[in-house]
PDB file of C-alpha atoms and ligand atoms in Angstrom:
ATOM      1  CA  MET A  18      45.474  31.222   3.362  1.00 97.00           C
ATOM      2  CA  LYS A  19      46.406  27.846   1.946  1.00 98.00           C
ATOM      3  CA  ILE A  20      49.954  27.514   0.636  1.00 98.00           C
ATOM      4  CA  ASN A  21      52.238  24.834  -0.779  1.00 98.00           C
ATOM      5  CA  ILE A  22      55.987  25.013  -0.194  1.00 98.00           C
ATOM      6  CA  LEU A  23      57.754  23.428  -3.147  1.00 98.00           C
ATOM      7  CA  GLY A  24      61.293  22.683  -1.991  1.00 97.00           C
ATOM      8  CA  PHE A  25      62.558  21.846   1.476  1.00 95.00           C
ATOM      9  CA  GLY A  26      66.125  23.144   1.476  1.00 95.00           C
ATOM     10  CA  ASN A  27      67.487  26.152   3.353  1.00 95.00           C
ATOM     11  CA  VAL A  28      64.686  28.564   2.444  1.00 97.00           C
ATOM     12  CA  GLY A  29      61.883  25.986   2.256  1.00 97.00           C
ATOM     13  CA  GLN A  30      62.597  24.739   5.791  1.00 95.00           C
ATOM     14  CA  HIS A  31      62.756  28.247   7.255  1.00 96.00           C
ATOM     15  CA  LEU A  32      59.526  29.271   5.507  1.00 97.00           C
ATOM     16  CA  TYR A  33      57.879  26.083   6.702  1.00 96.00           C
ATOM     17  CA  ARG A  34      58.868  26.806  10.324  1.00 95.00           C
ATOM     18  CA  ALA A  35      57.784  30.449  10.143  1.00 97.00           C
ATOM     19  CA  PHE A  36      54.429  29.815   8.422  1.00 98.00           C
ATOM     20  CA  SER A  37      53.569  26.790  10.557  1.00 96.00           C
ATOM     21  CA  LEU A  38      53.416  29.151  13.567  1.00 96.00           C
ATOM     22  CA  GLN A  39      50.828  31.408  11.878  1.00 97.00           C
ATOM     23  CA  LYS A  40      47.165  30.712  12.550  1.00 95.00           C
ATOM     24  CA  ASP A  41      46.133  32.439   9.303  1.00 96.00           C
ATOM     25  CA  VAL A  42      48.325  30.238   7.117  1.00 98.00           C
ATOM     26  CA  TYR A  43      47.732  26.585   6.347  1.00 98.00           C
ATOM     27  CA  ILE A  44      50.594  24.663   4.742  1.00 98.00           C
ATOM     28  CA  ALA A  45      48.806  22.033   2.663  1.00 97.00           C
ATOM     29  CA  GLN A  46      51.788  20.392   0.949  1.00 97.00           C
ATOM     30  CA  VAL A  47      55.586  20.422   1.033  1.00 97.00           C
ATOM     31  CA  TYR A  48      57.336  19.085  -2.052  1.00 97.00           C
ATOM     32  CA  SER A  49      60.691  17.339  -1.661  1.00 95.00           C
ATOM     33  CA  ARG A  50      62.339  14.616  -3.699  1.00 93.00           C
ATOM     34  CA  THR A  51      64.258  13.192  -0.746  1.00 90.00           C
ATOM     35  CA  LYS A  52      62.639  14.146   2.606  1.00 81.00           C
ATOM     36  CA  PHE A  53      59.973  11.749   3.830  1.00 74.00           C
ATOM     37  CA  LYS A  54      57.255  11.650   6.502  1.00 69.00           C
ATOM     38  CA  GLN A  55      59.371   9.235   8.559  1.00 70.00           C
ATOM     39  CA  SER A  56      61.824  12.044   9.353  1.00 73.00           C
ATOM     40  CA  ASP A  57      58.990  14.360  10.475  1.00 79.00           C
ATOM     41  CA  PRO A  58      55.443  12.928  10.452  1.00 83.00           C
ATOM     42  CA  MET A  59      53.934  16.428  10.923  1.00 88.00           C
ATOM     43  CA  ILE A  60      55.133  17.679   7.548  1.00 93.00           C
ATOM     44  CA  PRO A  61      52.718  17.025   4.647  1.00 94.00           C
ATOM     45  CA  PHE A  62      55.366  15.874   2.171  1.00 95.00           C
ATOM     46  CA  VAL A  63      54.680  15.028  -1.457  1.00 94.00           C
ATOM     47  CA  HIS A  64      57.385  13.617  -3.676  1.00 93.00           C
ATOM     48  CA  GLU A  65      55.898  13.781  -7.142  1.00 94.00           C
ATOM     49  CA  ILE A  66      55.155  16.984  -8.997  1.00 95.00           C
ATOM     50  CA  SER A  67      51.930  15.456 -10.355  1.00 95.00           C
ATOM     51  CA  LYS A  68      50.617  15.169  -6.752  1.00 95.00           C
ATOM     52  CA  ILE A  69      50.884  18.909  -6.073  1.00 96.00           C
ATOM     53  CA  GLU A  70      47.383  20.267  -5.522  1.00 95.00           C
ATOM     54  CA  PRO A  71      45.866  23.753  -5.960  1.00 95.00           C
ATOM     55  CA  ALA A  72      46.495  26.308  -3.202  1.00 97.00           C
ATOM     56  CA  ASP A  73      46.250  30.087  -2.813  1.00 97.00           C
ATOM     57  CA  VAL A  74      50.018  30.401  -3.253  1.00 98.00           C
ATOM     58  CA  GLN A  75      52.522  27.902  -4.630  1.00 98.00           C
ATOM     59  CA  ILE A  76      55.970  28.869  -3.318  1.00 98.00           C
ATOM     60  CA  ILE A  77      58.862  27.423  -5.328  1.00 98.00           C
ATOM     61  CA  ALA A  78      61.871  27.378  -2.982  1.00 98.00           C
ATOM     62  CA  LEU A  79      64.260  25.543  -5.295  1.00 98.00           C
ATOM     63  CA  PRO A  80      67.711  26.480  -6.644  1.00 98.00           C
ATOM     64  CA  ASP A  81      67.662  29.314  -9.199  1.00 97.00           C
ATOM     65  CA  ASP A  82      68.595  27.033 -12.108  1.00 97.00           C
ATOM     66  CA  VAL A  83      65.708  24.673 -11.336  1.00 98.00           C
ATOM     67  CA  ILE A  84      62.838  27.214 -11.077  1.00 98.00           C
ATOM     68  CA  SER A  85      62.118  27.550 -14.785  1.00 97.00           C
ATOM     69  CA  ASP A  86      61.965  23.830 -15.682  1.00 97.00           C
ATOM     70  CA  PHE A  87      60.153  22.955 -12.452  1.00 97.00           C
ATOM     71  CA  SER A  88      57.409  25.524 -13.060  1.00 97.00           C
ATOM     72  CA  LYS A  89      56.897  24.100 -16.570  1.00 96.00           C
ATOM     73  CA  LYS A  90      56.045  20.750 -14.971  1.00 95.00           C
ATOM     74  CA  LEU A  91      53.287  22.146 -12.728  1.00 94.00           C
ATOM     75  CA  SER A  92      49.987  21.040 -14.180  1.00 86.00           C
ATOM     76  CA  PHE A  93      47.736  23.986 -13.252  1.00 83.00           C
ATOM     77  CA  THR A  94      47.524  27.181 -15.277  1.00 84.00           C
ATOM     78  CA  ASN A  95      45.484  29.551 -13.124  1.00 90.00           C
ATOM     79  CA  GLN A  96      47.398  29.388  -9.840  1.00 94.00           C
ATOM     80  CA  LEU A  97      49.569  32.019  -8.172  1.00 97.00           C
ATOM     81  CA  VAL A  98      53.083  30.574  -8.454  1.00 98.00           C
ATOM     82  CA  VAL A  99      56.002  32.465  -6.892  1.00 98.00           C
ATOM     83  CA  HIS A 100      59.704  31.804  -6.475  1.00 98.00           C
ATOM     84  CA  THR A 101      61.956  32.882  -3.614  1.00 98.00           C
ATOM     85  CA  SER A 102      65.017  33.928  -5.603  1.00 98.00           C
ATOM     86  CA  GLY A 103      66.802  37.260  -5.376  1.00 97.00           C
ATOM     87  CA  SER A 104      68.333  37.083  -8.821  1.00 96.00           C
ATOM     88  CA  SER A 105      65.799  35.183 -10.974  1.00 97.00           C
ATOM     89  CA  SER A 106      63.236  37.111 -13.005  1.00 96.00           C
ATOM     90  CA  ILE A 107      59.525  36.775 -12.399  1.00 97.00           C
ATOM     91  CA  GLN A 108      59.415  35.594 -16.043  1.00 97.00           C
ATOM     92  CA  ASP A 109      61.285  32.420 -15.039  1.00 97.00           C
ATOM     93  CA  ILE A 110      57.933  31.106 -13.911  1.00 97.00           C
ATOM     94  CA  HIS A 111      56.017  29.371 -16.691  1.00 95.00           C
ATOM     95  CA  ASN A 112      52.653  27.696 -17.299  1.00 90.00           C
ATOM     96  CA  THR A 113      50.676  30.360 -15.445  1.00 92.00           C
ATOM     97  CA  ARG A 114      49.873  34.015 -16.000  1.00 93.00           C
ATOM     98  CA  ARG A 115      49.697  34.538 -12.226  1.00 97.00           C
ATOM     99  CA  LYS A 116      53.443  34.779 -11.529  1.00 97.00           C
ATOM    100  CA  GLY A 117      55.099  36.267  -8.475  1.00 98.00           C
ATOM    101  CA  VAL A 118      58.171  36.568  -6.276  1.00 98.00           C
ATOM    102  CA  PHE A 119      58.484  36.146  -2.526  1.00 98.00           C
ATOM    103  CA  TYR A 120      62.138  36.909  -1.793  1.00 98.00           C
ATOM    104  CA  ALA A 121      63.211  36.967   1.854  1.00 98.00           C
ATOM    105  CA  LEU A 122      66.326  39.149   2.050  1.00 98.00           C
ATOM    106  CA  GLN A 123      68.352  37.141   4.545  1.00 97.00           C
ATOM    107  CA  THR A 124      70.964  34.404   4.594  1.00 95.00           C
ATOM    108  CA  PHE A 125      69.437  31.016   5.444  1.00 93.00           C
ATOM    109  CA  SER A 126      71.289  27.954   6.639  1.00 89.00           C
ATOM    110  CA  LYS A 127      69.309  24.902   7.740  1.00 84.00           C
ATOM    111  CA  ASP A 128      70.433  24.750  11.389  1.00 85.00           C
ATOM    112  CA  ILE A 129      70.557  28.457  12.197  1.00 91.00           C
ATOM    113  CA  LYS A 130      67.329  29.972  13.539  1.00 91.00           C
ATOM    114  CA  ILE A 131      66.087  33.214  11.994  1.00 92.00           C
ATOM    115  CA  ASP A 132      63.749  35.794  13.493  1.00 93.00           C
ATOM    116  CA  PHE A 133      61.567  36.439  10.452  1.00 94.00           C
ATOM    117  CA  THR A 134      59.889  39.531  11.894  1.00 96.00           C
ATOM    118  CA  SER A 135      62.846  41.728  10.871  1.00 95.00           C
ATOM    119  CA  VAL A 136      63.558  40.037   7.515  1.00 97.00           C
ATOM    120  CA  PRO A 137      62.511  42.228   4.544  1.00 98.00           C
ATOM    121  CA  ILE A 138      60.227  40.293   2.197  1.00 98.00           C
ATOM    122  CA  CYS A 139      60.495  41.585  -1.373  1.00 98.00           C
ATOM    123  CA  ILE A 140      57.389  40.813  -3.386  1.00 98.00           C
ATOM    124  CA  GLU A 141      56.462  41.110  -7.039  1.00 98.00           C
ATOM    125  CA  GLY A 142      53.355  40.001  -8.912  1.00 98.00           C
ATOM    126  CA  THR A 143      51.731  40.328 -12.314  1.00 96.00           C
ATOM    127  CA  TYR A 144      48.268  41.112 -10.919  1.00 97.00           C
ATOM    128  CA  GLU A 145      47.229  43.608  -8.251  1.00 97.00           C
ATOM    129  CA  ASN A 146      45.126  41.004  -6.408  1.00 97.00           C
ATOM    130  CA  ASP A 147      48.021  38.572  -6.296  1.00 98.00           C
ATOM    131  CA  LEU A 148      50.315  41.299  -4.973  1.00 98.00           C
ATOM    132  CA  LYS A 149      47.818  41.921  -2.191  1.00 98.00           C
ATOM    133  CA  THR A 150      47.768  38.203  -1.405  1.00 98.00           C
ATOM    134  CA  LEU A 151      51.582  38.136  -1.241  1.00 98.00           C
ATOM    135  CA  GLU A 152      51.641  41.227   0.961  1.00 98.00           C
ATOM    136  CA  ARG A 153      49.130  39.631   3.328  1.00 98.00           C
ATOM    137  CA  LEU A 154      51.138  36.409   3.372  1.00 98.00           C
ATOM    138  CA  GLY A 155      54.421  38.281   3.979  1.00 98.00           C
ATOM    139  CA  ARG A 156      52.915  40.293   6.810  1.00 98.00           C
ATOM    140  CA  THR A 157      52.048  37.134   8.731  1.00 98.00           C
ATOM    141  CA  ILE A 158      55.777  36.538   9.291  1.00 98.00           C
ATOM    142  CA  SER A 159      57.548  39.887   8.754  1.00 98.00           C
ATOM    143  CA  LYS A 160      57.084  43.531   9.697  1.00 98.00           C
ATOM    144  CA  LYS A 161      58.688  44.641   6.423  1.00 98.00           C
ATOM    145  CA  VAL A 162      57.101  43.636   3.123  1.00 98.00           C
ATOM    146  CA  ILE A 163      58.064  45.731   0.099  1.00 98.00           C
ATOM    147  CA  GLU A 164      57.119  45.597  -3.562  1.00 98.00           C
ATOM    148  CA  ILE A 165      60.145  45.636  -5.855  1.00 97.00           C
ATOM    149  CA  ASN A 166      60.464  44.709  -9.546  1.00 96.00           C
ATOM    150  CA  SER A 167      62.781  42.028 -10.981  1.00 95.00           C
ATOM    151  CA  GLU A 168      65.351  44.524 -12.271  1.00 96.00           C
ATOM    152  CA  LYS A 169      65.765  46.299  -8.925  1.00 97.00           C
ATOM    153  CA  ARG A 170      65.637  43.011  -7.004  1.00 97.00           C
ATOM    154  CA  ARG A 171      68.578  41.695  -9.080  1.00 97.00           C
ATOM    155  CA  LYS A 172      70.586  44.780  -8.096  1.00 98.00           C
ATOM    156  CA  LEU A 173      69.556  44.410  -4.460  1.00 98.00           C
ATOM    157  CA  HIS A 174      70.662  40.788  -4.613  1.00 97.00           C
ATOM    158  CA  LEU A 175      74.040  41.816  -6.058  1.00 98.00           C
ATOM    159  CA  ALA A 176      74.546  44.188  -3.103  1.00 98.00           C
ATOM    160  CA  ALA A 177      73.438  41.401  -0.746  1.00 97.00           C
ATOM    161  CA  VAL A 178      76.126  39.141  -2.215  1.00 97.00           C
ATOM    162  CA  CYS A 179      78.756  41.830  -1.521  1.00 97.00           C
ATOM    163  CA  VAL A 180      77.764  42.541   2.089  1.00 97.00           C
ATOM    164  CA  ASN A 181      76.992  38.968   3.049  1.00 96.00           C
ATOM    165  CA  ASN A 182      78.851  36.439   0.897  1.00 96.00           C
ATOM    166  CA  PHE A 183      81.959  38.558   0.356  1.00 97.00           C
ATOM    167  CA  ALA A 184      82.132  39.708   3.993  1.00 97.00           C
ATOM    168  CA  ASN A 185      81.783  36.098   5.123  1.00 97.00           C
ATOM    169  CA  HIS A 186      84.514  35.016   2.722  1.00 97.00           C
ATOM    170  CA  LEU A 187      86.782  37.649   4.285  1.00 97.00           C
ATOM    171  CA  TYR A 188      86.043  36.090   7.710  1.00 97.00           C
ATOM    172  CA  ASP A 189      86.867  32.704   6.231  1.00 97.00           C
ATOM    173  CA  VAL A 190      90.240  33.628   4.710  1.00 96.00           C
ATOM    174  CA  SER A 191      91.132  35.626   7.830  1.00 97.00           C
ATOM    175  CA  GLU A 192      90.291  32.670  10.058  1.00 97.00           C
ATOM    176  CA  SER A 193      92.454  30.346   7.954  1.00 97.00           C
ATOM    177  CA  TYR A 194      95.317  32.843   8.108  1.00 97.00           C
ATOM    178  CA  LEU A 195      95.084  33.160  11.913  1.00 97.00           C
ATOM    179  CA  ASN A 196      94.685  29.401  12.390  1.00 98.00           C
ATOM    180  CA  LYS A 197      97.831  28.834  10.405  1.00 96.00           C
ATOM    181  CA  HIS A 198      99.667  31.080  12.873  1.00 97.00           C
ATOM    182  CA  ALA A 199      97.930  29.615  15.980  1.00 98.00           C
ATOM    183  CA  ILE A 200      96.014  32.819  16.766  1.00 98.00           C
ATOM    184  CA  ASP A 201      92.405  32.701  18.018  1.00 98.00           C
ATOM    185  CA  PHE A 202      89.938  34.046  15.383  1.00 98.00           C
ATOM    186  CA  ASN A 203      87.322  34.558  18.136  1.00 98.00           C
ATOM    187  CA  LEU A 204      89.328  37.578  19.310  1.00 98.00           C
ATOM    188  CA  LEU A 205      87.887  39.346  16.241  1.00 98.00           C
ATOM    189  CA  HIS A 206      84.215  38.751  17.149  1.00 98.00           C
ATOM    190  CA  PRO A 207      83.639  42.069  18.993  1.00 98.00           C
ATOM    191  CA  LEU A 208      85.246  43.942  16.090  1.00 98.00           C
ATOM    192  CA  ILE A 209      83.067  42.168  13.515  1.00 98.00           C
ATOM    193  CA  LEU A 210      79.890  42.860  15.494  1.00 98.00           C
ATOM    194  CA  GLU A 211      80.783  46.509  16.144  1.00 97.00           C
ATOM    195  CA  THR A 212      81.526  47.081  12.433  1.00 97.00           C
ATOM    196  CA  ALA A 213      78.077  45.750  11.514  1.00 96.00           C
ATOM    197  CA  LYS A 214      76.339  47.679  14.319  1.00 97.00           C
ATOM    198  CA  LYS A 215      77.912  51.008  13.359  1.00 97.00           C
ATOM    199  CA  ILE A 216      76.143  51.160  10.001  1.00 96.00           C
ATOM    200  CA  GLU A 217      72.773  51.170  11.753  1.00 94.00           C
ATOM    201  CA  LYS A 218      73.637  54.725  12.816  1.00 95.00           C
ATOM    202  CA  LYS A 219      75.961  56.056  10.094  1.00 96.00           C
ATOM    203  CA  ILE A 220      76.486  55.554   6.379  1.00 97.00           C
ATOM    204  CA  PRO A 221      79.362  53.084   5.684  1.00 97.00           C
ATOM    205  CA  ARG A 222      81.649  55.676   4.084  1.00 97.00           C
ATOM    206  CA  GLU A 223      81.590  57.841   7.229  1.00 97.00           C
ATOM    207  CA  VAL A 224      82.780  55.048   9.497  1.00 97.00           C
ATOM    208  CA  GLN A 225      85.593  53.671   7.325  1.00 97.00           C
ATOM    209  CA  THR A 226      88.837  53.366   9.286  1.00 97.00           C
ATOM    210  CA  GLY A 227      92.174  51.582   8.738  1.00 98.00           C
ATOM    211  CA  PRO A 228      95.550  52.072   7.038  1.00 98.00           C
ATOM    212  CA  ALA A 229      94.105  52.575   3.522  1.00 98.00           C
ATOM    213  CA  LYS A 230      91.708  55.285   4.765  1.00 98.00           C
ATOM    214  CA  ARG A 231      94.635  56.962   6.622  1.00 97.00           C
ATOM    215  CA  LEU A 232      96.938  56.422   3.642  1.00 97.00           C
ATOM    216  CA  ASP A 233      99.358  54.755   6.037  1.00 97.00           C
ATOM    217  CA  LYS A 234     101.758  53.397   3.430  1.00 97.00           C
ATOM    218  CA  ASN A 235     104.259  51.783   5.821  1.00 98.00           C
ATOM    219  CA  THR A 236     101.552  49.675   7.467  1.00 98.00           C
ATOM    220  CA  ILE A 237     100.123  48.624   4.092  1.00 98.00           C
ATOM    221  CA  ASP A 238     103.595  47.596   2.858  1.00 98.00           C
ATOM    222  CA  SER A 239     104.302  45.633   6.042  1.00 98.00           C
ATOM    223  CA  HIS A 240     100.962  43.780   5.710  1.00 98.00           C
ATOM    224  CA  LEU A 241     101.717  42.895   2.086  1.00 98.00           C
ATOM    225  CA  GLN A 242     105.156  41.715   3.203  1.00 98.00           C
ATOM    226  CA  LEU A 243     103.466  39.369   5.737  1.00 97.00           C
ATOM    227  CA  LEU A 244     101.263  38.059   2.912  1.00 97.00           C
ATOM    228  CA  LYS A 245     103.995  37.357   0.405  1.00 96.00           C
ATOM    229  CA  ASP A 246     103.350  33.587   0.680  1.00 94.00           C
ATOM    230  CA  ASN A 247      99.565  33.967   0.634  1.00 94.00           C
ATOM    231  CA  LYS A 248      98.564  34.889  -2.918  1.00 94.00           C
ATOM    232  CA  THR A 249      94.785  34.821  -2.340  1.00 93.00           C
ATOM    233  CA  LEU A 250      94.734  37.082   0.702  1.00 95.00           C
ATOM    234  CA  SER A 251      97.411  39.326  -0.797  1.00 97.00           C
ATOM    235  CA  GLU A 252      95.264  39.884  -3.922  1.00 97.00           C
ATOM    236  CA  ILE A 253      92.127  40.549  -1.891  1.00 98.00           C
ATOM    237  CA  TYR A 254      94.066  42.918   0.408  1.00 98.00           C
ATOM    238  CA  THR A 255      95.400  44.855  -2.592  1.00 98.00           C
ATOM    239  CA  VAL A 256      92.032  45.174  -4.360  1.00 98.00           C
ATOM    240  CA  MET A 257      90.285  46.324  -1.154  1.00 98.00           C
ATOM    241  CA  THR A 258      93.096  48.724  -0.224  1.00 98.00           C
ATOM    242  CA  ASN A 259      93.098  50.318  -3.681  1.00 98.00           C
ATOM    243  CA  SER A 260      89.315  50.675  -3.599  1.00 98.00           C
ATOM    244  CA  ILE A 261      89.391  52.401  -0.182  1.00 98.00           C
ATOM    245  CA  ILE A 262      92.211  54.749  -1.293  1.00 98.00           C
ATOM    246  CA  LYS A 263      90.332  55.608  -4.497  1.00 97.00           C
ATOM    247  CA  THR A 264      87.128  56.266  -2.554  1.00 97.00           C
ATOM    248  CA  HIS A 265      88.688  58.474   0.109  1.00 97.00           C
ATOM    249  CA  HIS A 266      91.690  60.119  -1.581  1.00 95.00           C
ATOM    250  CA  ASN A 267      90.780  60.600  -5.248  1.00 81.00           C
TER     251      ASN A 267
HETATM  252  N1  NAP B 323      69.889  30.164   1.103  1.00 71.41           N
HETATM  253  C1  NAP B 323      69.708  31.459   1.187  1.00 71.41           C
HETATM  254  O1  NAP B 323      70.334  32.122   2.020  1.00 71.41           O
HETATM  255  C2  NAP B 323      68.704  32.160   0.298  1.00 71.41           C
HETATM  256  C3  NAP B 323      68.266  33.434   0.678  1.00 71.41           C
HETATM  257  C4  NAP B 323      67.274  34.062  -0.083  1.00 71.41           C
HETATM  258  C5  NAP B 323      66.781  33.444  -1.231  1.00 71.41           C
HETATM  259  N2  NAP B 323      67.285  32.218  -1.611  1.00 71.41           N
HETATM  260  C6  NAP B 323      66.699  31.616  -2.825  1.00 71.41           C
HETATM  261  O2  NAP B 323      65.770  30.604  -2.438  1.00 71.41           O
HETATM  262  C7  NAP B 323      65.799  29.504  -3.388  1.00 71.41           C
HETATM  263  C8  NAP B 323      66.143  28.222  -2.660  1.00 71.41           C
HETATM  264  O3  NAP B 323      67.422  28.364  -2.078  1.00 71.41           O
HETATM  265  P1  NAP B 323      67.942  27.288  -0.993  1.00 71.41           P
HETATM  266  O4  NAP B 323      69.196  27.838  -0.411  1.00 71.41           O
HETATM  267  O5  NAP B 323      66.814  26.901  -0.117  1.00 71.41           O
HETATM  268  O6  NAP B 323      68.277  26.084  -1.972  1.00 71.41           O
HETATM  269  P2  NAP B 323      68.859  24.631  -1.589  1.00 71.41           P
HETATM  270  O7  NAP B 323      68.753  24.410  -0.127  1.00 71.41           O
HETATM  271  O8  NAP B 323      70.175  24.493  -2.245  1.00 71.41           O
HETATM  272  O9  NAP B 323      67.858  23.702  -2.405  1.00 71.41           O
HETATM  273  C9  NAP B 323      66.502  23.536  -2.099  1.00 71.41           C
HETATM  274  C10 NAP B 323      66.070  22.133  -2.444  1.00 71.41           C
HETATM  275  O10 NAP B 323      65.865  21.985  -3.842  1.00 71.41           O
HETATM  276  C11 NAP B 323      65.799  20.597  -4.119  1.00 71.41           C
HETATM  277  N3  NAP B 323      66.279  20.414  -5.481  1.00 71.41           N
HETATM  278  C12 NAP B 323      67.544  20.608  -5.957  1.00 71.41           C
HETATM  279  N4  NAP B 323      67.597  20.362  -7.273  1.00 71.41           N
HETATM  280  C13 NAP B 323      66.345  19.999  -7.649  1.00 71.41           C
HETATM  281  C14 NAP B 323      65.744  19.615  -8.885  1.00 71.41           C
HETATM  282  N5  NAP B 323      66.459  19.545 -10.016  1.00 71.41           N
HETATM  283  N6  NAP B 323      64.408  19.318  -8.891  1.00 71.41           N
HETATM  284  C15 NAP B 323      63.679  19.370  -7.770  1.00 71.41           C
HETATM  285  N7  NAP B 323      64.186  19.715  -6.557  1.00 71.41           N
HETATM  286  C16 NAP B 323      65.498  20.037  -6.511  1.00 71.41           C
HETATM  287  C17 NAP B 323      66.646  19.898  -3.041  1.00 71.41           C
HETATM  288  O11 NAP B 323      65.827  19.080  -2.258  1.00 71.41           O
HETATM  289  P3  NAP B 323      65.614  17.522  -2.508  1.00 71.41           P
HETATM  290  O12 NAP B 323      66.924  16.974  -3.003  1.00 71.41           O
HETATM  291  O13 NAP B 323      65.179  17.022  -1.171  1.00 71.41           O
HETATM  292  O14 NAP B 323      64.526  17.453  -3.502  1.00 71.41           O
HETATM  293  C18 NAP B 323      67.084  21.056  -2.140  1.00 71.41           C
HETATM  294  O15 NAP B 323      67.012  20.748  -0.758  1.00 71.41           O
HETATM  295  C19 NAP B 323      66.820  29.919  -4.459  1.00 71.41           C
HETATM  296  O16 NAP B 323      66.132  30.525  -5.501  1.00 71.41           O
HETATM  297  C20 NAP B 323      67.709  30.937  -3.742  1.00 71.41           C
HETATM  298  O17 NAP B 323      68.278  31.883  -4.620  1.00 71.41           O
HETATM  299  C21 NAP B 323      68.212  31.565  -0.866  1.00 71.41           C
END
């Protein structure tokens, strides 16, 4: 299968690495405005949209806000063009009837390696044949390829933001708080990993612990007292505590 990867940021680079290891996939072109052959002579970079050539699948791995305008600039009308966004609609792709989505449900940062085999690939397509193509393409890198429509994918993405972005922000504000008091954040690593591991075996509600779950008012008050000079963490603590109490004691 011949593919073009249009965008070489977080997702584009990971897809490039994963697909370049597959014998059944040939990456013909990689579009980037700023990355050149000098940095990696193996990568078939193109820098102008007009130089993008036909392929079995054109994968737009560009920021959500760019997808729509970028797809309008592609010159071919009968090509399968997909984006990799969790929240953008399939209708954000223009200039072709053969639209699709190839959303890898994972967090990608350029320098952190990902094992794609366990990453769910959420696909969508306007035509049955194109869906089959996307399923075949997804299966070359992942064991889990599922068809999901734009409406459900948006909701899935919202949940992904909660469990990934929000959880990571909690690590961030907690680390800053501990740093400020010269306490090692790394001491929390086993707790963080165990919390994530537990939900492989149980539903999250069953494994909730902590002062809010126990309705341990003295502990909650003493924590809020410690946070009286930290408005951000105090607000987050209060919202989360109230949500846990409402869930478990309403
Ligand atoms: N990051 C994640 O964890 C993740 C996970 C799943 C899905 N996604 C989705 O995958 C897509 C790409 O995300 P990403 O994190 O890879 O994005 P990104 O790294 O922020 O951006 C990708 C590349 O887009 C290029 N670009 C930016 N503005 C442009 C423009 N106006 N015209 C042309 N090129 C432009 C930039 O490259 P140059 O400056 O070199 O051209 C940039 O490296 C998004 O739809 C996102 O929602 C992301």
